[in-house]
Tab-separated table of C-alpha atoms in Angstrom:
chain	number	residue	atom	x	y	z
A	1	UNK	CA	222.855	2.371	469.065
A	2	UNK	CA	222.394	3.502	465.495
A	3	UNK	CA	224.671	3.320	462.484
A	4	UNK	CA	223.981	6.047	459.914
A	5	UNK	CA	224.422	4.844	456.365
A	6	UNK	CA	222.822	5.185	452.936
A	7	UNK	CA	220.557	2.181	452.615
A	8	UNK	CA	219.563	0.858	449.198
A	9	UNK	CA	216.712	-1.073	447.698
A	10	UNK	CA	217.733	-4.598	446.644
A	11	UNK	CA	217.639	-4.539	442.832
A	12	UNK	CA	216.774	-8.240	442.770
A	13	UNK	CA	213.591	-7.565	444.752
A	14	UNK	CA	212.534	-4.159	443.422
A	15	UNK	CA	213.560	-4.550	439.822
A	16	UNK	CA	214.334	-0.807	439.786
A	17	UNK	CA	218.067	-0.822	440.081
A	18	UNK	CA	219.906	0.490	443.083
A	19	UNK	CA	218.081	3.410	444.724
A	20	UNK	CA	219.378	5.406	447.675
A	21	UNK	CA	216.615	5.924	450.215
A	22	UNK	CA	218.468	7.978	452.792
A	23	UNK	CA	218.127	5.862	455.906
A	24	UNK	CA	220.055	4.504	458.873
A	25	UNK	CA	220.087	1.142	460.602
A	26	UNK	CA	219.163	0.829	464.260
A	27	UNK	CA	220.644	-2.046	466.250
A	28	UNK	CA	220.443	-3.130	469.909
A	29	UNK	CA	222.593	-1.285	472.431
A	30	UNK	CA	224.536	-4.060	474.250
A	31	UNK	CA	224.753	-2.136	477.500
A	32	UNK	CA	221.100	-1.044	477.422
A	33	UNK	CA	218.987	-3.905	476.008
A	34	UNK	CA	215.288	-3.392	475.562
A	35	UNK	CA	213.131	-5.005	478.242
A	36	UNK	CA	211.349	-7.245	475.758
A	37	UNK	CA	214.334	-7.694	473.481
A	38	UNK	CA	212.566	-5.939	470.623
A	39	UNK	CA	213.999	-2.981	468.723
A	40	UNK	CA	210.623	-2.149	467.263
A	41	UNK	CA	207.123	-3.485	467.579
A	42	UNK	CA	204.032	-3.518	465.482
A	43	UNK	CA	202.542	-0.034	465.134
A	44	UNK	CA	205.881	1.724	465.544
A	45	UNK	CA	206.007	2.855	461.930
A	46	UNK	CA	206.200	6.621	461.714
A	47	UNK	CA	207.593	6.964	465.230
A	48	UNK	CA	210.296	9.613	465.640
A	49	UNK	CA	213.846	8.623	466.541
A	50	UNK	CA	215.514	11.336	468.618
A	51	UNK	CA	219.159	12.020	469.371
A	52	UNK	CA	220.613	11.860	472.882
A	53	UNK	CA	223.130	14.409	474.062
A	54	UNK	CA	225.294	11.644	475.556
A	55	UNK	CA	225.305	8.246	477.266
A	56	UNK	CA	222.517	8.117	479.821
A	57	UNK	CA	221.479	11.690	479.045
A	58	UNK	CA	217.932	12.741	478.366
A	59	UNK	CA	216.664	12.725	474.809
A	60	UNK	CA	217.072	16.113	473.151
A	61	UNK	CA	214.622	17.714	470.768
A	62	UNK	CA	216.530	16.964	467.588
A	63	UNK	CA	214.864	14.608	465.143
A	64	UNK	CA	217.133	11.912	463.745
A	65	UNK	CA	214.608	10.202	461.498
A	66	UNK	CA	211.288	8.411	461.179
A	67	UNK	CA	211.023	4.660	461.829
A	68	UNK	CA	209.576	2.710	458.966
A	69	UNK	CA	210.723	-0.948	459.105
A	70	UNK	CA	211.698	-3.579	461.683
A	71	UNK	CA	211.884	-7.306	462.354
A	72	UNK	CA	208.845	-9.286	463.329
A	73	UNK	CA	208.413	-10.652	466.855
A	74	UNK	CA	210.588	-13.663	467.576
A	75	UNK	CA	213.315	-12.736	465.122
A	76	UNK	CA	216.828	-13.396	466.288
A	77	UNK	CA	218.169	-10.660	464.028
A	78	UNK	CA	216.851	-7.584	465.774
A	79	UNK	CA	217.255	-4.339	463.863
A	80	UNK	CA	215.164	-1.589	462.362
A	81	UNK	CA	215.472	1.127	459.752
A	82	UNK	CA	214.659	4.803	460.080
A	83	UNK	CA	214.388	7.148	457.153
A	84	UNK	CA	216.321	10.406	457.466
A	85	UNK	CA	213.861	13.237	457.942
A	86	UNK	CA	215.207	15.199	454.998
A	87	UNK	CA	214.491	12.218	452.722
A	88	UNK	CA	210.930	12.069	454.063
A	89	UNK	CA	210.412	15.808	453.499
A	90	UNK	CA	211.738	15.590	449.944
A	91	UNK	CA	209.433	12.705	449.083
A	92	UNK	CA	206.394	14.415	450.583
A	93	UNK	CA	207.267	17.842	449.261
A	94	UNK	CA	207.133	19.483	452.695
A	95	UNK	CA	209.461	21.923	454.423
A	96	UNK	CA	210.081	23.130	457.926
A	97	UNK	CA	211.071	26.576	456.657
A	98	UNK	CA	208.514	29.028	458.054
A	99	UNK	CA	206.451	31.017	455.529
A	100	UNK	CA	207.503	34.535	454.691
A	101	UNK	CA	206.614	36.874	457.503
A	102	UNK	CA	204.591	40.001	457.013
A	103	UNK	CA	207.770	42.080	457.116
A	104	UNK	CA	209.364	39.991	454.378
A	105	UNK	CA	206.800	41.012	451.755
A	106	UNK	CA	208.351	43.634	449.511
A	107	UNK	CA	206.685	47.039	449.161
A	108	UNK	CA	206.510	46.716	445.391
A	109	UNK	CA	203.865	49.409	445.089
A	110	UNK	CA	201.632	50.156	442.113
A	111	UNK	CA	202.341	47.986	439.082
A	112	UNK	CA	202.065	49.941	435.787
A	113	UNK	CA	201.970	46.639	433.863
A	114	UNK	CA	199.154	45.172	435.947
A	115	UNK	CA	196.677	45.365	433.034
A	116	UNK	CA	197.221	44.065	429.515
A	117	UNK	CA	197.902	47.662	428.442
A	118	UNK	CA	200.581	49.507	430.487
A	119	UNK	CA	199.273	52.446	432.546
A	120	UNK	CA	202.104	54.580	434.004
A	121	UNK	CA	201.855	56.717	437.123
A	122	UNK	CA	200.511	60.265	436.907
A	123	UNK	CA	202.870	63.219	437.179
A	124	UNK	CA	202.537	66.394	439.180
A	125	UNK	CA	202.693	69.470	436.946
A	126	UNK	CA	206.262	70.815	436.704
A	127	UNK	CA	205.651	74.094	438.573
A	128	UNK	CA	203.977	72.245	441.469
A	129	UNK	CA	206.691	69.578	441.549
A	130	UNK	CA	209.385	72.279	441.677
A	131	UNK	CA	207.639	74.076	444.520
A	132	UNK	CA	207.227	70.724	446.225
A	133	UNK	CA	210.972	70.087	446.116
A	134	UNK	CA	210.282	67.233	443.706
A	135	UNK	CA	207.572	64.594	444.100
A	136	UNK	CA	209.148	61.555	445.713
A	137	UNK	CA	207.074	58.420	445.198
A	138	UNK	CA	206.572	56.151	448.211
A	139	UNK	CA	205.805	52.484	447.546
A	140	UNK	CA	203.638	50.226	449.715
A	141	UNK	CA	202.073	46.808	449.201
A	142	UNK	CA	199.880	47.125	446.085
A	143	UNK	CA	199.866	50.944	446.069
A	144	UNK	CA	202.146	53.960	445.626
A	145	UNK	CA	201.711	57.656	446.348
A	146	UNK	CA	203.349	61.057	446.180
A	147	UNK	CA	202.947	63.659	448.905
A	148	UNK	CA	202.072	67.351	448.436
A	149	UNK	CA	204.533	68.761	450.918
A	150	UNK	CA	202.764	72.084	451.356
A	151	UNK	CA	199.559	70.329	452.434
A	152	UNK	CA	201.058	67.225	454.109
A	153	UNK	CA	198.585	64.926	452.310
A	154	UNK	CA	199.084	62.729	449.275
A	155	UNK	CA	198.725	64.514	445.930
A	156	UNK	CA	197.796	61.190	444.344
A	157	UNK	CA	197.590	57.519	445.207
A	158	UNK	CA	197.770	54.712	442.630
A	159	UNK	CA	196.729	51.142	443.401
A	160	UNK	CA	195.957	47.822	441.728
A	161	UNK	CA	192.960	45.605	442.480
A	162	UNK	CA	192.959	41.880	441.729
A	163	UNK	CA	189.302	40.931	442.036
A	164	UNK	CA	190.096	37.245	441.599
A	165	UNK	CA	192.251	36.894	444.697
A	166	UNK	CA	190.786	39.371	447.165
A	167	UNK	CA	190.816	38.372	450.815
A	168	UNK	CA	188.559	39.353	453.714
A	169	UNK	CA	190.715	40.459	456.617
A	170	UNK	CA	189.817	42.242	459.820
A	171	UNK	CA	191.033	45.753	460.568
A	172	UNK	CA	190.860	45.067	464.277
A	173	UNK	CA	193.912	46.121	466.310
A	174	UNK	CA	195.572	47.900	463.378
A	175	UNK	CA	196.643	51.401	464.365
A	176	UNK	CA	196.928	54.453	462.147
A	177	UNK	CA	200.618	55.398	462.113
A	178	UNK	CA	202.900	57.907	460.464
A	179	UNK	CA	205.316	56.629	457.844
A	180	UNK	CA	208.820	56.527	459.411
A	181	UNK	CA	210.377	57.286	456.019
A	182	UNK	CA	209.040	60.835	456.291
A	183	UNK	CA	209.546	63.454	458.958
A	184	UNK	CA	206.760	63.447	461.551
A	185	UNK	CA	205.771	67.024	460.726
A	186	UNK	CA	205.587	66.203	456.992
A	187	UNK	CA	202.371	64.223	457.414
A	188	UNK	CA	199.096	64.944	459.202
A	189	UNK	CA	198.412	62.543	462.074
A	190	UNK	CA	195.901	62.069	464.855
A	191	UNK	CA	196.345	65.633	466.071
A	192	UNK	CA	193.758	66.576	463.421
A	193	UNK	CA	191.224	63.803	464.076
A	194	UNK	CA	191.166	63.643	467.861
A	195	UNK	CA	187.782	64.353	469.515
A	196	UNK	CA	185.729	65.506	466.541
A	197	UNK	CA	183.602	64.165	463.677
A	198	UNK	CA	186.385	64.025	461.137
A	199	UNK	CA	187.117	60.477	459.967
A	200	UNK	CA	190.503	59.216	458.876
A	201	UNK	CA	189.482	58.312	455.351
A	202	UNK	CA	191.490	55.942	453.147
A	203	UNK	CA	192.409	57.233	449.693
A	204	UNK	CA	193.350	53.786	448.390
A	205	UNK	CA	190.398	51.824	449.729
A	206	UNK	CA	191.500	49.193	452.241
A	207	UNK	CA	189.334	46.438	450.758
A	208	UNK	CA	190.848	47.032	447.305
A	209	UNK	CA	194.347	46.219	448.550
A	210	UNK	CA	193.644	42.884	450.260
A	211	UNK	CA	194.593	40.444	447.514
A	212	UNK	CA	197.337	38.043	446.514
A	213	UNK	CA	198.912	35.667	448.999
A	214	UNK	CA	197.851	35.856	452.627
A	215	UNK	CA	201.195	37.481	453.498
A	216	UNK	CA	200.679	40.097	450.775
A	217	UNK	CA	197.117	40.825	451.801
A	218	UNK	CA	198.058	41.058	455.483
A	219	UNK	CA	200.900	43.450	454.737
A	220	UNK	CA	198.661	45.539	452.466
A	221	UNK	CA	196.037	45.665	455.222
A	222	UNK	CA	198.609	47.168	457.610
A	223	UNK	CA	200.142	49.476	454.985
A	224	UNK	CA	196.758	50.996	454.184
A	225	UNK	CA	196.693	52.567	457.656
A	226	UNK	CA	199.727	54.823	457.158
A	227	UNK	CA	198.632	58.445	457.485
A	228	UNK	CA	200.127	59.096	454.044
A	229	UNK	CA	197.114	57.209	452.628
A	230	UNK	CA	194.655	59.105	454.837
A	231	UNK	CA	192.729	62.341	454.352
A	232	UNK	CA	190.080	63.986	456.559
A	233	UNK	CA	186.512	63.089	455.620
A	234	UNK	CA	183.257	63.608	457.425
A	235	UNK	CA	182.074	60.614	459.429
A	236	UNK	CA	179.127	60.021	457.106
A	237	UNK	CA	181.284	60.388	453.992
A	238	UNK	CA	180.042	57.119	452.434
A	239	UNK	CA	176.541	57.179	453.900
A	240	UNK	CA	175.290	60.337	452.232
A	241	UNK	CA	171.948	60.911	450.538
A	242	UNK	CA	173.617	59.840	447.286
A	243	UNK	CA	173.495	56.197	448.445
A	244	UNK	CA	177.202	56.053	449.213
A	245	UNK	CA	178.143	56.153	445.517
A	246	UNK	CA	181.728	57.113	446.289
A	247	UNK	CA	182.340	54.067	448.456
A	248	UNK	CA	180.761	51.702	445.921
A	249	UNK	CA	182.585	52.728	442.738
A	250	UNK	CA	185.115	49.893	442.668
A	251	UNK	CA	182.544	47.248	443.518
A	252	UNK	CA	180.258	48.638	440.817
A	253	UNK	CA	182.926	47.997	438.146
A	254	UNK	CA	183.066	44.299	438.940
A	255	UNK	CA	179.267	44.105	439.226
A	256	UNK	CA	178.414	45.895	435.995
A	257	UNK	CA	181.346	45.292	433.626
A	258	UNK	CA	182.901	42.136	432.159
A	259	UNK	CA	186.360	43.144	433.410
A	260	UNK	CA	189.150	41.200	431.711
A	261	UNK	CA	191.079	39.035	434.224
A	262	UNK	CA	189.092	40.693	437.067
A	263	UNK	CA	191.792	43.356	437.329
A	264	UNK	CA	191.359	47.106	437.848
A	265	UNK	CA	193.882	49.889	438.397
A	266	UNK	CA	192.828	52.993	440.277
A	267	UNK	CA	194.080	56.500	440.956
A	268	UNK	CA	192.736	58.977	443.484
A	269	UNK	CA	193.461	61.899	445.698
A	270	UNK	CA	192.251	65.217	447.079
A	271	UNK	CA	191.809	68.479	445.219
A	272	UNK	CA	193.823	71.224	446.928
A	273	UNK	CA	192.384	74.734	446.727
A	274	UNK	CA	193.799	77.954	448.172
A	275	UNK	CA	190.467	78.703	449.819
A	276	UNK	CA	190.048	75.322	451.541
A	277	UNK	CA	188.716	75.811	455.056
A	278	UNK	CA	191.239	75.544	457.854
A	279	UNK	CA	190.662	73.472	460.963
A	280	UNK	CA	193.270	72.995	463.691
A	281	UNK	CA	195.769	74.745	461.438
A	282	UNK	CA	195.223	72.167	458.659
A	283	UNK	CA	193.451	73.013	455.390
A	284	UNK	CA	190.728	70.400	454.727
A	285	UNK	CA	190.186	69.371	451.086
A	286	UNK	CA	186.557	69.662	450.070
A	287	UNK	CA	186.892	67.763	446.795
A	288	UNK	CA	188.278	64.339	445.935
A	289	UNK	CA	188.879	62.620	442.605
A	290	UNK	CA	189.142	59.032	441.471
A	291	UNK	CA	189.920	57.326	438.147
A	292	UNK	CA	189.161	53.648	437.570
A	293	UNK	CA	190.949	51.846	434.742
A	294	UNK	CA	190.121	48.414	433.383
A	295	UNK	CA	190.157	46.309	430.219
A	296	UNK	CA	186.882	45.130	428.685
A	297	UNK	CA	187.025	42.789	425.682
A	298	UNK	CA	190.647	43.778	425.132
A	299	UNK	CA	189.901	47.538	425.169
A	300	UNK	CA	191.377	49.821	427.838
A	301	UNK	CA	188.754	52.046	429.451
A	302	UNK	CA	189.032	54.792	432.080
A	303	UNK	CA	186.319	56.511	434.046
A	304	UNK	CA	186.801	59.625	436.190
A	305	UNK	CA	184.774	60.779	439.200
A	306	UNK	CA	184.739	63.854	441.399
A	307	UNK	CA	183.278	64.144	444.883
A	308	UNK	CA	182.490	67.459	446.507
A	309	UNK	CA	181.866	67.790	450.237
A	310	UNK	CA	180.480	71.069	451.494
A	311	UNK	CA	182.499	72.260	454.455
A	312	UNK	CA	180.998	75.723	454.809
A	313	UNK	CA	180.132	74.960	458.439
A	314	UNK	CA	183.386	73.259	459.274
A	315	UNK	CA	183.634	75.093	462.585
A	316	UNK	CA	180.844	72.912	463.923
A	317	UNK	CA	181.785	70.006	461.607
A	318	UNK	CA	178.367	69.926	460.008
A	319	UNK	CA	178.196	68.696	456.418
A	320	UNK	CA	175.497	69.971	454.090
A	321	UNK	CA	175.763	67.388	451.320
A	322	UNK	CA	177.932	65.104	449.229
A	323	UNK	CA	177.787	65.222	445.460
A	324	UNK	CA	179.450	62.713	443.135
A	325	UNK	CA	179.960	63.564	439.470
A	326	UNK	CA	181.111	61.569	436.447
A	327	UNK	CA	183.744	63.820	434.831
A	328	UNK	CA	186.304	63.641	432.010
A	329	UNK	CA	189.966	63.099	432.792
A	330	UNK	CA	190.867	66.625	431.680
A	331	UNK	CA	188.616	68.037	434.415
A	332	UNK	CA	190.430	66.004	437.068
A	333	UNK	CA	193.844	67.033	435.726
A	334	UNK	CA	192.866	70.710	435.851
A	335	UNK	CA	191.612	70.519	439.409
A	336	UNK	CA	194.318	68.230	440.802
A	337	UNK	CA	197.188	69.888	438.877
A	338	UNK	CA	198.304	66.540	437.472
A	339	UNK	CA	199.255	65.107	434.115
A	340	UNK	CA	197.920	61.654	433.308
A	341	UNK	CA	199.639	59.236	430.929
A	342	UNK	CA	198.486	59.231	427.316
A	343	UNK	CA	197.073	55.725	427.740
A	344	UNK	CA	194.416	57.119	430.089
A	345	UNK	CA	193.522	59.973	427.761
A	346	UNK	CA	193.037	57.475	424.934
A	347	UNK	CA	190.858	55.311	427.192
A	348	UNK	CA	188.798	58.080	428.781
A	349	UNK	CA	185.062	58.126	428.142
A	350	UNK	CA	183.792	61.357	426.674
A	351	UNK	CA	181.097	62.505	429.064
A	352	UNK	CA	178.323	64.681	427.730
A	353	UNK	CA	178.227	68.215	429.144
A	354	UNK	CA	174.756	67.734	430.578
A	355	UNK	CA	175.884	64.560	432.352
A	356	UNK	CA	178.762	66.396	434.028
A	357	UNK	CA	176.367	68.956	435.509
A	358	UNK	CA	174.165	66.342	437.177
A	359	UNK	CA	175.391	64.465	440.292
A	360	UNK	CA	175.101	60.690	440.255
A	361	UNK	CA	172.072	59.445	442.173
A	362	UNK	CA	173.344	55.831	442.270
A	363	UNK	CA	175.993	53.588	440.732
A	364	UNK	CA	173.337	52.467	438.239
A	365	UNK	CA	173.632	55.890	436.591
A	366	UNK	CA	177.319	55.422	435.781
A	367	UNK	CA	178.181	55.139	432.069
A	368	UNK	CA	180.781	52.381	432.085
């Protein structure tokens, strides 16, 4: 039998004054004496005391407390103390509350204040936005995007990269899915990619999004596979003769630049042209753009890139070549029909005309 009460330290012994320790006293049950007459024995400290559902009933799985003190063998005053589990948890700083699940992580999207200098989202040019019925922004974990309704792909994607807290997570068993917030026919799905050489290429690179807490990174990993973040790319998109420059851009920033706080913001998307080649009733973009933004020694810097994939032989899905160019922000705006915030224009590197005309052979040729 157990009497629950608030036990106190004896101030005469402890010299600390009266302190509640959150415990209850355990005494012998007259009708059910222990075989050896002992309430507790040596080595019992830390043992769990469980509730019973009733007299003679089996012990139920509800923890009453943790044993921590008892009389020595031979004592005629048999009793013991158990500390209430909540008191133990408070002292140890532990909780039984489960960690936030993947679904509990908020889709906060792109953070314009991620860098020391604010960098707002881009805007679709007014005439395009009007024809698009407005450009609704969709937020995911660590990235945001706006769809081009007429093409059913994202017009732009914006994402943040925290190089100091990136995680390595597997993509195994993660399916590409359509975003349930949009109508099924408002986004291109697997009907385009089935049984051919077209890859489902991420606009916001999956590896860039896997940072923060494990719950955040796990949610971002899943979010990156929504078809809204996907565009068709040839299966050797990042293994071209240009040494995969496009796929290495973000890593090259961290490798070659003293990036303040190891943080980079990025923007990217396809270039939509009226004469894009059609395949399975979907027009395939042949150009893509990307802008990387970072702070170096307190100065905001932005670098723009354009990738062109030749799809002249799309009918047989044969790619002639990839070409990656370092271009000014105004060139990207003109091609993508976007308006970038003034902060990016102020930070943009002025690329020499001769440099624009020559494709990048490797990331080493980039003027950071």
